[in-house]
PDB file of C-alpha atoms and ligand atoms in Angstrom:
ATOM      1  CA  MET S  24      43.179 134.672  73.797  1.00  0.00           C
ATOM      2  CA  SER S  25      43.645 131.547  75.883  1.00  0.00           C
ATOM      3  CA  ASP S  26      47.110 130.479  77.035  1.00  0.00           C
ATOM      4  CA  ALA S  27      45.953 126.875  77.531  1.00  0.00           C
ATOM      5  CA  PRO S  28      48.457 124.333  76.197  1.00  0.00           C
ATOM      6  CA  ASP S  29      47.847 123.393  72.575  1.00  0.00           C
ATOM      7  CA  ALA S  30      50.009 120.614  71.178  1.00  0.00           C
ATOM      8  CA  GLY S  31      49.805 122.023  67.633  1.00  0.00           C
ATOM      9  CA  ALA S  32      50.555 125.717  67.991  1.00  0.00           C
ATOM     10  CA  PRO S  33      53.854 127.107  69.281  1.00  0.00           C
ATOM     11  CA  ARG S  34      53.122 129.460  72.176  1.00  0.00           C
ATOM     12  CA  PRO S  35      54.567 132.967  72.092  1.00  0.00           C
ATOM     13  CA  ARG S  36      57.433 133.815  74.476  1.00  0.00           C
ATOM     14  CA  VAL S  37      56.116 135.172  77.771  1.00  0.00           C
ATOM     15  CA  THR S  38      57.585 138.602  78.410  1.00  0.00           C
ATOM     16  CA  ILE S  39      57.560 140.953  81.373  1.00  0.00           C
ATOM     17  CA  GLU S  40      55.144 143.166  79.423  1.00  0.00           C
ATOM     18  CA  ARG S  41      52.822 140.184  78.890  1.00  0.00           C
ATOM     19  CA  LEU S  42      52.783 139.505  82.642  1.00  0.00           C
ATOM     20  CA  ALA S  43      51.833 143.130  83.297  1.00  0.00           C
ATOM     21  CA  GLU S  44      49.010 142.794  80.762  1.00  0.00           C
ATOM     22  CA  ARG S  45      47.797 139.675  82.514  1.00  0.00           C
ATOM     23  CA  LYS S  46      47.683 141.536  85.812  1.00  0.00           C
ATOM     24  CA  ALA S  47      45.755 144.371  84.158  1.00  0.00           C
ATOM     25  CA  ARG S  48      43.280 141.853  82.715  1.00  0.00           C
ATOM     26  CA  ARG S  49      43.088 140.011  86.069  1.00  0.00           C
ATOM     27  CA  GLU S  50      44.189 136.762  84.420  1.00  0.00           C
ATOM     28  CA  PRO S  51      45.985 134.556  86.963  1.00  0.00           C
ATOM     29  CA  ILE S  52      49.711 134.038  86.305  1.00  0.00           C
ATOM     30  CA  VAL S  53      51.054 130.487  86.682  1.00  0.00           C
ATOM     31  CA  MET S  54      54.609 130.025  87.941  1.00  0.00           C
ATOM     32  CA  VAL S  55      56.350 126.765  88.858  1.00  0.00           C
ATOM     33  CA  THR S  56      59.900 125.883  89.773  1.00  0.00           C
ATOM     34  CA  ALA S  57      62.123 123.665  87.615  1.00  0.00           C
ATOM     35  CA  TYR S  58      65.676 122.531  88.221  1.00  0.00           C
ATOM     36  CA  ASP S  59      66.716 120.439  85.232  1.00  0.00           C
ATOM     37  CA  HIS S  60      65.930 119.726  81.593  1.00  0.00           C
ATOM     38  CA  PRO S  61      63.059 117.215  82.088  1.00  0.00           C
ATOM     39  CA  SER S  62      61.252 119.395  84.640  1.00  0.00           C
ATOM     40  CA  ALA S  63      61.677 122.423  82.356  1.00  0.00           C
ATOM     41  CA  ARG S  64      60.284 120.448  79.389  1.00  0.00           C
ATOM     42  CA  ALA S  65      57.286 119.371  81.508  1.00  0.00           C
ATOM     43  CA  ALA S  66      56.577 122.943  82.677  1.00  0.00           C
ATOM     44  CA  ASP S  67      56.935 124.209  79.113  1.00  0.00           C
ATOM     45  CA  ALA S  68      54.591 121.538  77.722  1.00  0.00           C
ATOM     46  CA  ALA S  69      52.039 122.326  80.448  1.00  0.00           C
ATOM     47  CA  GLY S  70      51.925 125.935  79.261  1.00  0.00           C
ATOM     48  CA  VAL S  71      52.973 127.731  82.458  1.00  0.00           C
ATOM     49  CA  ASP S  72      53.796 131.448  82.262  1.00  0.00           C
ATOM     50  CA  VAL S  73      56.924 131.646  84.419  1.00  0.00           C
ATOM     51  CA  VAL S  74      59.545 129.061  85.381  1.00  0.00           C
ATOM     52  CA  LEU S  75      61.616 129.803  88.468  1.00  0.00           C
ATOM     53  CA  VAL S  76      64.933 128.051  88.947  1.00  0.00           C
ATOM     54  CA  GLY S  77      64.509 128.367  92.684  1.00  0.00           C
ATOM     55  CA  ASP S  78      67.235 127.924  95.231  1.00  0.00           C
ATOM     56  CA  SER S  79      64.802 125.375  96.702  1.00  0.00           C
ATOM     57  CA  ALA S  80      66.894 123.188  94.352  1.00  0.00           C
ATOM     58  CA  ALA S  81      69.256 122.975  97.332  1.00  0.00           C
ATOM     59  CA  MET S  82      66.735 120.677  99.028  1.00  0.00           C
ATOM     60  CA  THR S  83      64.695 119.264  96.154  1.00  0.00           C
ATOM     61  CA  VAL S  84      67.550 118.048  93.962  1.00  0.00           C
ATOM     62  CA  LEU S  85      70.870 118.504  95.783  1.00  0.00           C
ATOM     63  CA  GLY S  86      69.973 117.026  99.184  1.00  0.00           C
ATOM     64  CA  TYR S  87      70.991 119.994 101.375  1.00  0.00           C
ATOM     65  CA  ASP S  88      68.833 120.678 104.426  1.00  0.00           C
ATOM     66  CA  SER S  89      68.232 124.367 103.610  1.00  0.00           C
ATOM     67  CA  THR S  90      68.644 126.808 100.721  1.00  0.00           C
ATOM     68  CA  VAL S  91      71.726 128.363 102.310  1.00  0.00           C
ATOM     69  CA  PRO S  92      74.532 126.041 101.114  1.00  0.00           C
ATOM     70  CA  ILE S  93      73.748 126.052  97.383  1.00  0.00           C
ATOM     71  CA  THR S  94      76.422 127.903  95.419  1.00  0.00           C
ATOM     72  CA  ALA S  95      76.227 130.148  92.371  1.00  0.00           C
ATOM     73  CA  ASP S  96      78.083 127.486  90.351  1.00  0.00           C
ATOM     74  CA  GLU S  97      75.507 124.852  91.303  1.00  0.00           C
ATOM     75  CA  MET S  98      72.579 127.172  90.515  1.00  0.00           C
ATOM     76  CA  ILE S  99      74.115 128.140  87.170  1.00  0.00           C
ATOM     77  CA  MET S 100      74.509 124.517  86.092  1.00  0.00           C
ATOM     78  CA  LEU S 101      70.852 123.795  86.934  1.00  0.00           C
ATOM     79  CA  ALA S 102      69.578 127.036  85.379  1.00  0.00           C
ATOM     80  CA  ALA S 103      71.453 126.426  82.119  1.00  0.00           C
ATOM     81  CA  ALA S 104      69.805 122.994  81.855  1.00  0.00           C
ATOM     82  CA  VAL S 105      66.383 124.571  82.452  1.00  0.00           C
ATOM     83  CA  ARG S 106      67.059 127.205  79.786  1.00  0.00           C
ATOM     84  CA  ARG S 107      67.768 124.468  77.243  1.00  0.00           C
ATOM     85  CA  GLY S 108      64.338 123.002  78.017  1.00  0.00           C
ATOM     86  CA  LEU S 109      62.184 126.138  77.715  1.00  0.00           C
ATOM     87  CA  THR S 110      60.606 127.666  74.649  1.00  0.00           C
ATOM     88  CA  SER S 111      57.806 129.894  75.912  1.00  0.00           C
ATOM     89  CA  PRO S 112      57.792 130.634  79.677  1.00  0.00           C
ATOM     90  CA  LEU S 113      59.664 133.580  81.178  1.00  0.00           C
ATOM     91  CA  MET S 114      62.652 132.161  83.049  1.00  0.00           C
ATOM     92  CA  VAL S 115      63.685 133.586  86.420  1.00  0.00           C
ATOM     93  CA  ALA S 116      66.728 132.350  88.371  1.00  0.00           C
ATOM     94  CA  ASP S 117      67.255 132.749  92.110  1.00  0.00           C
ATOM     95  CA  LEU S 118      70.528 134.364  93.136  1.00  0.00           C
ATOM     96  CA  PRO S 119      71.738 132.167  96.009  1.00  0.00           C
ATOM     97  CA  PHE S 120      72.478 133.216  99.573  1.00  0.00           C
ATOM     98  CA  GLY S 121      75.786 135.071  99.888  1.00  0.00           C
ATOM     99  CA  SER S 122      76.024 135.993  96.207  1.00  0.00           C
ATOM    100  CA  TYR S 123      74.388 139.457  96.195  1.00  0.00           C
ATOM    101  CA  GLU S 124      73.858 140.905  99.694  1.00  0.00           C
ATOM    102  CA  ASP S 125      77.250 142.488 100.440  1.00  0.00           C
ATOM    103  CA  SER S 126      77.320 145.371  97.945  1.00  0.00           C
ATOM    104  CA  ASP S 127      75.664 146.683  94.790  1.00  0.00           C
ATOM    105  CA  GLU S 128      78.798 145.701  92.863  1.00  0.00           C
ATOM    106  CA  GLN S 129      78.573 142.104  94.081  1.00  0.00           C
ATOM    107  CA  ALA S 130      74.840 141.978  93.260  1.00  0.00           C
ATOM    108  CA  VAL S 131      75.330 143.334  89.730  1.00  0.00           C
ATOM    109  CA  ALA S 132      78.308 141.045  89.045  1.00  0.00           C
ATOM    110  CA  THR S 133      76.362 137.954  90.156  1.00  0.00           C
ATOM    111  CA  ALA S 134      73.224 138.934  88.253  1.00  0.00           C
ATOM    112  CA  ARG S 135      75.305 139.530  85.095  1.00  0.00           C
ATOM    113  CA  ARG S 136      77.013 136.173  85.511  1.00  0.00           C
ATOM    114  CA  PHE S 137      73.613 134.446  85.790  1.00  0.00           C
ATOM    115  CA  ALA S 138      72.132 136.313  82.815  1.00  0.00           C
ATOM    116  CA  GLU S 139      75.160 135.647  80.596  1.00  0.00           C
ATOM    117  CA  SER S 140      75.836 132.045  81.529  1.00  0.00           C
ATOM    118  CA  THR S 141      72.260 130.749  81.892  1.00  0.00           C
ATOM    119  CA  GLY S 142      70.231 132.963  79.551  1.00  0.00           C
ATOM    120  CA  CYS S 143      67.674 133.648  82.292  1.00  0.00           C
ATOM    121  CA  ASP S 144      65.266 136.517  81.594  1.00  0.00           C
ATOM    122  CA  ALA S 145      65.360 137.813  85.170  1.00  0.00           C
ATOM    123  CA  VAL S 146      66.806 137.110  88.605  1.00  0.00           C
ATOM    124  CA  LYS S 147      65.085 136.857  91.972  1.00  0.00           C
ATOM    125  CA  ILE S 148      66.499 138.106  95.266  1.00  0.00           C
ATOM    126  CA  GLU S 149      65.048 137.841  98.771  1.00  0.00           C
ATOM    127  CA  GLY S 150      64.147 140.483 101.336  1.00  0.00           C
ATOM    128  CA  GLY S 151      63.688 144.207 101.918  1.00  0.00           C
ATOM    129  CA  GLY S 152      65.972 146.658 103.768  1.00  0.00           C
ATOM    130  CA  ALA S 153      69.415 146.808 102.140  1.00  0.00           C
ATOM    131  CA  ILE S 154      68.254 144.331  99.481  1.00  0.00           C
ATOM    132  CA  VAL S 155      66.119 147.116  97.979  1.00  0.00           C
ATOM    133  CA  ASP S 156      69.352 148.903  96.981  1.00  0.00           C
ATOM    134  CA  ARG S 157      70.700 145.676  95.460  1.00  0.00           C
ATOM    135  CA  ALA S 158      67.490 145.312  93.442  1.00  0.00           C
ATOM    136  CA  HIS S 159      67.795 148.897  92.239  1.00  0.00           C
ATOM    137  CA  ALA S 160      71.429 148.370  91.209  1.00  0.00           C
ATOM    138  CA  ILE S 161      70.661 145.172  89.255  1.00  0.00           C
ATOM    139  CA  VAL S 162      67.714 146.825  87.487  1.00  0.00           C
ATOM    140  CA  ALA S 163      69.920 149.828  86.650  1.00  0.00           C
ATOM    141  CA  ALA S 164      72.406 147.390  85.099  1.00  0.00           C
ATOM    142  CA  GLY S 165      69.636 146.257  82.741  1.00  0.00           C
ATOM    143  CA  ILE S 166      68.690 142.942  84.343  1.00  0.00           C
ATOM    144  CA  PRO S 167      65.050 142.532  85.423  1.00  0.00           C
ATOM    145  CA  VAL S 168      64.520 141.662  89.097  1.00  0.00           C
ATOM    146  CA  MET S 169      61.754 139.784  90.882  1.00  0.00           C
ATOM    147  CA  GLY S 170      61.605 140.612  94.615  1.00  0.00           C
ATOM    148  CA  HIS S 171      60.574 138.179  97.359  1.00  0.00           C
ATOM    149  CA  VAL S 172      59.030 139.158 100.713  1.00  0.00           C
ATOM    150  CA  GLY S 173      57.253 137.470 103.608  1.00  0.00           C
ATOM    151  CA  LEU S 174      59.029 134.226 104.450  1.00  0.00           C
ATOM    152  CA  THR S 175      62.495 134.551 102.945  1.00  0.00           C
ATOM    153  CA  PRO S 176      64.155 131.157 103.469  1.00  0.00           C
ATOM    154  CA  GLN S 177      67.737 132.351 102.835  1.00  0.00           C
ATOM    155  CA  THR S 178      67.705 134.417 106.042  1.00  0.00           C
ATOM    156  CA  ALA S 179      64.690 133.101 107.980  1.00  0.00           C
ATOM    157  CA  VAL S 180      65.093 132.040 111.591  1.00  0.00           C
ATOM    158  CA  ASP S 181      61.373 131.342 111.981  1.00  0.00           C
ATOM    159  CA  PHE S 182      59.955 129.249 109.148  1.00  0.00           C
ATOM    160  CA  ARG S 183      56.316 129.836 110.094  1.00  0.00           C
ATOM    161  CA  ALA S 184      53.966 132.282 108.345  1.00  0.00           C
ATOM    162  CA  GLN S 185      55.191 135.898 108.498  1.00  0.00           C
ATOM    163  CA  GLY S 186      53.247 139.136 108.991  1.00  0.00           C
ATOM    164  CA  ARG S 187      50.876 137.779 111.615  1.00  0.00           C
ATOM    165  CA  THR S 188      50.845 141.001 113.636  1.00  0.00           C
ATOM    166  CA  ALA S 189      49.788 144.379 112.240  1.00  0.00           C
ATOM    167  CA  GLU S 190      53.330 145.773 112.636  1.00  0.00           C
ATOM    168  CA  ALA S 191      54.951 142.792 110.937  1.00  0.00           C
ATOM    169  CA  ALA S 192      52.400 143.027 108.120  1.00  0.00           C
ATOM    170  CA  ARG S 193      53.170 146.749 107.733  1.00  0.00           C
ATOM    171  CA  ASP S 194      56.891 145.885 107.403  1.00  0.00           C
ATOM    172  CA  ILE S 195      56.050 143.458 104.588  1.00  0.00           C
ATOM    173  CA  ARG S 196      53.969 146.147 102.877  1.00  0.00           C
ATOM    174  CA  ASP S 197      56.820 148.651 103.212  1.00  0.00           C
ATOM    175  CA  ALA S 198      59.345 146.198 101.779  1.00  0.00           C
ATOM    176  CA  ALA S 199      57.033 145.350  98.871  1.00  0.00           C
ATOM    177  CA  LEU S 200      56.470 149.016  98.006  1.00  0.00           C
ATOM    178  CA  ALA S 201      60.196 149.780  98.271  1.00  0.00           C
ATOM    179  CA  LEU S 202      61.031 146.892  95.921  1.00  0.00           C
ATOM    180  CA  GLN S 203      58.390 148.150  93.477  1.00  0.00           C
ATOM    181  CA  ASP S 204      59.903 151.650  93.630  1.00  0.00           C
ATOM    182  CA  ALA S 205      63.361 150.127  93.091  1.00  0.00           C
ATOM    183  CA  GLY S 206      62.151 148.843  89.716  1.00  0.00           C
ATOM    184  CA  CYS S 207      61.286 145.183  90.391  1.00  0.00           C
ATOM    185  CA  PHE S 208      58.980 143.896  87.642  1.00  0.00           C
ATOM    186  CA  ALA S 209      57.226 141.420  89.978  1.00  0.00           C
ATOM    187  CA  LEU S 210      57.232 140.138  93.538  1.00  0.00           C
ATOM    188  CA  VAL S 211      56.823 136.831  95.348  1.00  0.00           C
ATOM    189  CA  PHE S 212      54.775 136.841  98.569  1.00  0.00           C
ATOM    190  CA  GLU S 213      55.652 133.739 100.575  1.00  0.00           C
ATOM    191  CA  ALA S 214      53.752 132.396 103.603  1.00  0.00           C
ATOM    192  CA  ILE S 215      51.748 135.409 104.726  1.00  0.00           C
ATOM    193  CA  PRO S 216      48.098 135.527 105.823  1.00  0.00           C
ATOM    194  CA  GLY S 217      45.555 136.157 103.074  1.00  0.00           C
ATOM    195  CA  ASP S 218      44.333 139.244 104.961  1.00  0.00           C
ATOM    196  CA  VAL S 219      47.817 140.773 104.669  1.00  0.00           C
ATOM    197  CA  THR S 220      47.874 140.059 100.937  1.00  0.00           C
ATOM    198  CA  GLU S 221      44.460 141.705 100.530  1.00  0.00           C
ATOM    199  CA  ALA S 222      45.623 144.775 102.449  1.00  0.00           C
ATOM    200  CA  VAL S 223      48.886 145.189 100.524  1.00  0.00           C
ATOM    201  CA  MET S 224      47.802 144.382  96.950  1.00  0.00           C
ATOM    202  CA  PRO S 225      46.000 147.684  96.199  1.00  0.00           C
ATOM    203  CA  GLY S 226      49.322 149.560  96.485  1.00  0.00           C
ATOM    204  CA  LEU S 227      51.114 147.326  93.978  1.00  0.00           C
ATOM    205  CA  ARG S 228      51.173 148.070  90.243  1.00  0.00           C
ATOM    206  CA  ILE S 229      53.480 145.122  89.493  1.00  0.00           C
ATOM    207  CA  PRO S 230      52.383 141.461  89.389  1.00  0.00           C
ATOM    208  CA  VAL S 231      52.570 139.570  92.680  1.00  0.00           C
ATOM    209  CA  ILE S 232      52.958 135.801  92.682  1.00  0.00           C
ATOM    210  CA  GLY S 233      51.929 134.066  95.895  1.00  0.00           C
ATOM    211  CA  ILE S 234      52.986 130.889  97.636  1.00  0.00           C
ATOM    212  CA  GLY S 235      51.021 130.390 100.826  1.00  0.00           C
ATOM    213  CA  ALA S 236      49.734 133.982 100.541  1.00  0.00           C
ATOM    214  CA  GLY S 237      46.086 133.259  99.776  1.00  0.00           C
ATOM    215  CA  PRO S 238      44.062 133.759  96.620  1.00  0.00           C
ATOM    216  CA  GLY S 239      44.469 137.554  96.458  1.00  0.00           C
ATOM    217  CA  THR S 240      47.732 137.686  94.491  1.00  0.00           C
ATOM    218  CA  ASP S 241      48.041 137.995  90.695  1.00  0.00           C
ATOM    219  CA  GLY S 242      49.322 134.442  90.379  1.00  0.00           C
ATOM    220  CA  GLN S 243      50.571 131.389  92.223  1.00  0.00           C
ATOM    221  CA  VAL S 244      53.846 129.480  92.390  1.00  0.00           C
ATOM    222  CA  LEU S 245      54.501 125.993  93.705  1.00  0.00           C
ATOM    223  CA  VAL S 246      57.654 123.928  93.917  1.00  0.00           C
ATOM    224  CA  PHE S 247      57.673 121.274  91.155  1.00  0.00           C
ATOM    225  CA  HIS S 248      58.625 118.452  93.533  1.00  0.00           C
ATOM    226  CA  ASP S 249      55.887 119.447  96.015  1.00  0.00           C
ATOM    227  CA  LEU S 250      53.001 119.697  93.569  1.00  0.00           C
ATOM    228  CA  LEU S 251      53.907 116.420  91.880  1.00  0.00           C
ATOM    229  CA  GLY S 252      54.528 114.547  95.144  1.00  0.00           C
ATOM    230  CA  ILE S 253      58.203 113.819  94.444  1.00  0.00           C
ATOM    231  CA  SER S 254      59.383 115.313  97.761  1.00  0.00           C
ATOM    232  CA  GLU S 255      59.452 113.073 100.820  1.00  0.00           C
ATOM    233  CA  GLY S 256      57.724 114.014 104.064  1.00  0.00           C
ATOM    234  CA  ARG S 257      54.759 116.181 104.962  1.00  0.00           C
ATOM    235  CA  PRO S 258      54.406 119.188 102.664  1.00  0.00           C
ATOM    236  CA  ALA S 259      53.795 122.742 103.874  1.00  0.00           C
ATOM    237  CA  ARG S 260      50.162 123.680 104.560  1.00  0.00           C
ATOM    238  CA  PHE S 261      49.881 125.666 101.326  1.00  0.00           C
ATOM    239  CA  VAL S 262      50.966 122.817  99.040  1.00  0.00           C
ATOM    240  CA  LYS S 263      48.335 121.075  96.966  1.00  0.00           C
ATOM    241  CA  ARG S 264      49.519 117.756  95.561  1.00  0.00           C
ATOM    242  CA  TYR S 265      48.472 117.006  91.977  1.00  0.00           C
ATOM    243  CA  ALA S 266      50.282 113.662  91.629  1.00  0.00           C
ATOM    244  CA  ASP S 267      52.101 111.081  93.722  1.00  0.00           C
ATOM    245  CA  LEU S 268      55.178 110.578  91.586  1.00  0.00           C
ATOM    246  CA  ARG S 269      57.427 109.412  94.422  1.00  0.00           C
ATOM    247  CA  ALA S 270      55.159 106.402  94.955  1.00  0.00           C
ATOM    248  CA  ASP S 271      55.221 105.736  91.186  1.00  0.00           C
ATOM    249  CA  MET S 272      59.025 106.102  91.103  1.00  0.00           C
ATOM    250  CA  VAL S 273      59.579 103.721  94.016  1.00  0.00           C
ATOM    251  CA  ALA S 274      57.094 101.208  92.565  1.00  0.00           C
ATOM    252  CA  GLY S 275      58.740 101.410  89.134  1.00  0.00           C
ATOM    253  CA  VAL S 276      62.278 100.897  90.433  1.00  0.00           C
ATOM    254  CA  ALA S 277      61.096  98.087  92.752  1.00  0.00           C
ATOM    255  CA  ALA S 278      59.369  96.318  89.815  1.00  0.00           C
ATOM    256  CA  TYR S 279      62.587  96.623  87.784  1.00  0.00           C
ATOM    257  CA  ALA S 280      64.649  95.208  90.689  1.00  0.00           C
ATOM    258  CA  ASP S 281      62.186  92.354  91.005  1.00  0.00           C
ATOM    259  CA  ASP S 282      62.403  91.600  87.267  1.00  0.00           C
ATOM    260  CA  VAL S 283      66.214  91.570  87.327  1.00  0.00           C
ATOM    261  CA  ARG S 284      66.364  89.321  90.382  1.00  0.00           C
ATOM    262  CA  SER S 285      63.829  86.887  88.928  1.00  0.00           C
ATOM    263  CA  ARG S 286      65.497  87.060  85.457  1.00  0.00           C
ATOM    264  CA  ARG S 287      62.303  88.335  83.795  1.00  0.00           C
ATOM    265  CA  TYR S 288      64.363  91.252  82.497  1.00  0.00           C
ATOM    266  CA  PRO S 289      65.911  91.512  79.964  1.00  0.00           C
ATOM    267  CA  ALA S 290      63.567  89.556  77.660  1.00  0.00           C
ATOM    268  CA  PRO S 291      64.478  88.696  74.033  1.00  0.00           C
ATOM    269  CA  GLU S 292      62.813  91.875  72.753  1.00  0.00           C
ATOM    270  CA  HIS S 293      65.270  93.994  74.787  1.00  0.00           C
ATOM    271  CA  GLY S 294      68.354  92.514  73.077  1.00  0.00           C
ATOM    272  CA  TYR S 295      70.224  92.893  69.775  1.00  0.00           C
ATOM    273  CA  ALA S 296      70.748  90.188  67.151  1.00  0.00           C
ATOM    274  CA  MET S 297      73.926  89.644  65.140  1.00  0.00           C
ATOM    275  CA  ALA S 298      73.730  89.809  61.363  1.00  0.00           C
ATOM    276  CA  ALA S 299      72.468  86.568  59.730  1.00  0.00           C
ATOM    277  CA  GLY S 300      75.000  83.734  59.962  1.00  0.00           C
ATOM    278  CA  GLU S 301      77.445  85.780  62.080  1.00  0.00           C
ATOM    279  CA  ALA S 302      76.734  83.951  65.367  1.00  0.00           C
ATOM    280  CA  GLU S 303      77.877  80.681  63.782  1.00  0.00           C
ATOM    281  CA  ARG S 304      80.967  82.341  62.252  1.00  0.00           C
ATOM    282  CA  LEU S 305      81.818  83.799  65.651  1.00  0.00           C
ATOM    283  CA  ARG S 306      81.673  80.382  67.312  1.00  0.00           C
ATOM    284  CA  GLU S 307      84.102  79.060  64.669  1.00  0.00           C
ATOM    285  CA  LEU S 308      86.330  82.115  65.069  1.00  0.00           C
ATOM    286  CA  LEU S 309      86.539  81.707  68.814  1.00  0.00           C
TER     287      LEU S 309
HETATM  288  O1  LIG V   3      63.289 128.766  95.729  1.00  0.00           O
HETATM  289  C1  LIG V   3      62.066 128.700  95.519  1.00  0.00           C
HETATM  290  O2  LIG V   3      61.526 127.658  95.119  1.00  0.00           O
HETATM  291  C2  LIG V   3      61.269 129.901  95.738  1.00  0.00           C
HETATM  292  C3  LIG V   3      59.779 129.765  95.629  1.00  0.00           C
HETATM  293  C4  LIG V   3      59.260 129.120  96.852  1.00  0.00           C
HETATM  294  C5  LIG V   3      59.124 131.054  95.366  1.00  0.00           C
HETATM  295  O3  LIG V   3      61.798 130.928  96.014  1.00  0.00           O
END
């Protein structure tokens, strides 16, 4: 059965089991970020499989210069708006920096708060090492977890591709396998060489979604504002732009400003009329 968007037929809810089936059938999984109601509605209408409320929201919509400052309260407000816009895709929410790393108790409490107050289907956390225990604790509390290895922006000091030496690639493999063993239902591979992806994938039973990790993963994710050309500046090497919405937005607002300044807007068709005879009565009244 095709998952292509069909205006007429409501699509079934995407579940974790459905993603596993897609991996088994080697059908690519499509994931995209969304941060508000209109972006969620667009992703839903386009028929994507997974919507990630990424902490990239810190930069894309809140104007911070990294993912680090965004708070749980800010993420929850955005994720709740996304939830209200989705009907079919699986919804995953990023737990922000500082909200889950300290202890299993902190991780479970934050994941529960996200699940209860946003209705997300799963949470995503970044890294291996001690984070594997946090993933295990959240899964044991009944909340599905997506892991994230390779470039992990919450803690990265070097924002270039990761795993470029054999030892570094082995560390990524070890983290991925540990997260799988901890019960993660899926993983994100971010900014790693395609050769590393190819070498690690055979050991993974769970779906892997790549961003800058080559074509060898089970699916791909891109940031909504990157793929649609809303973000300013030069995008990362792995971004493919499918639209130039920032140019359209600037042109649209500039045309509006021009119309207002030259009094072309508003035109008669943009206004309201009083009931018949009431304009004359008003003049008398005043
Ligand atoms: O926050 C985000 O957008 C992400 C994706 C890049 C996977 O984590």
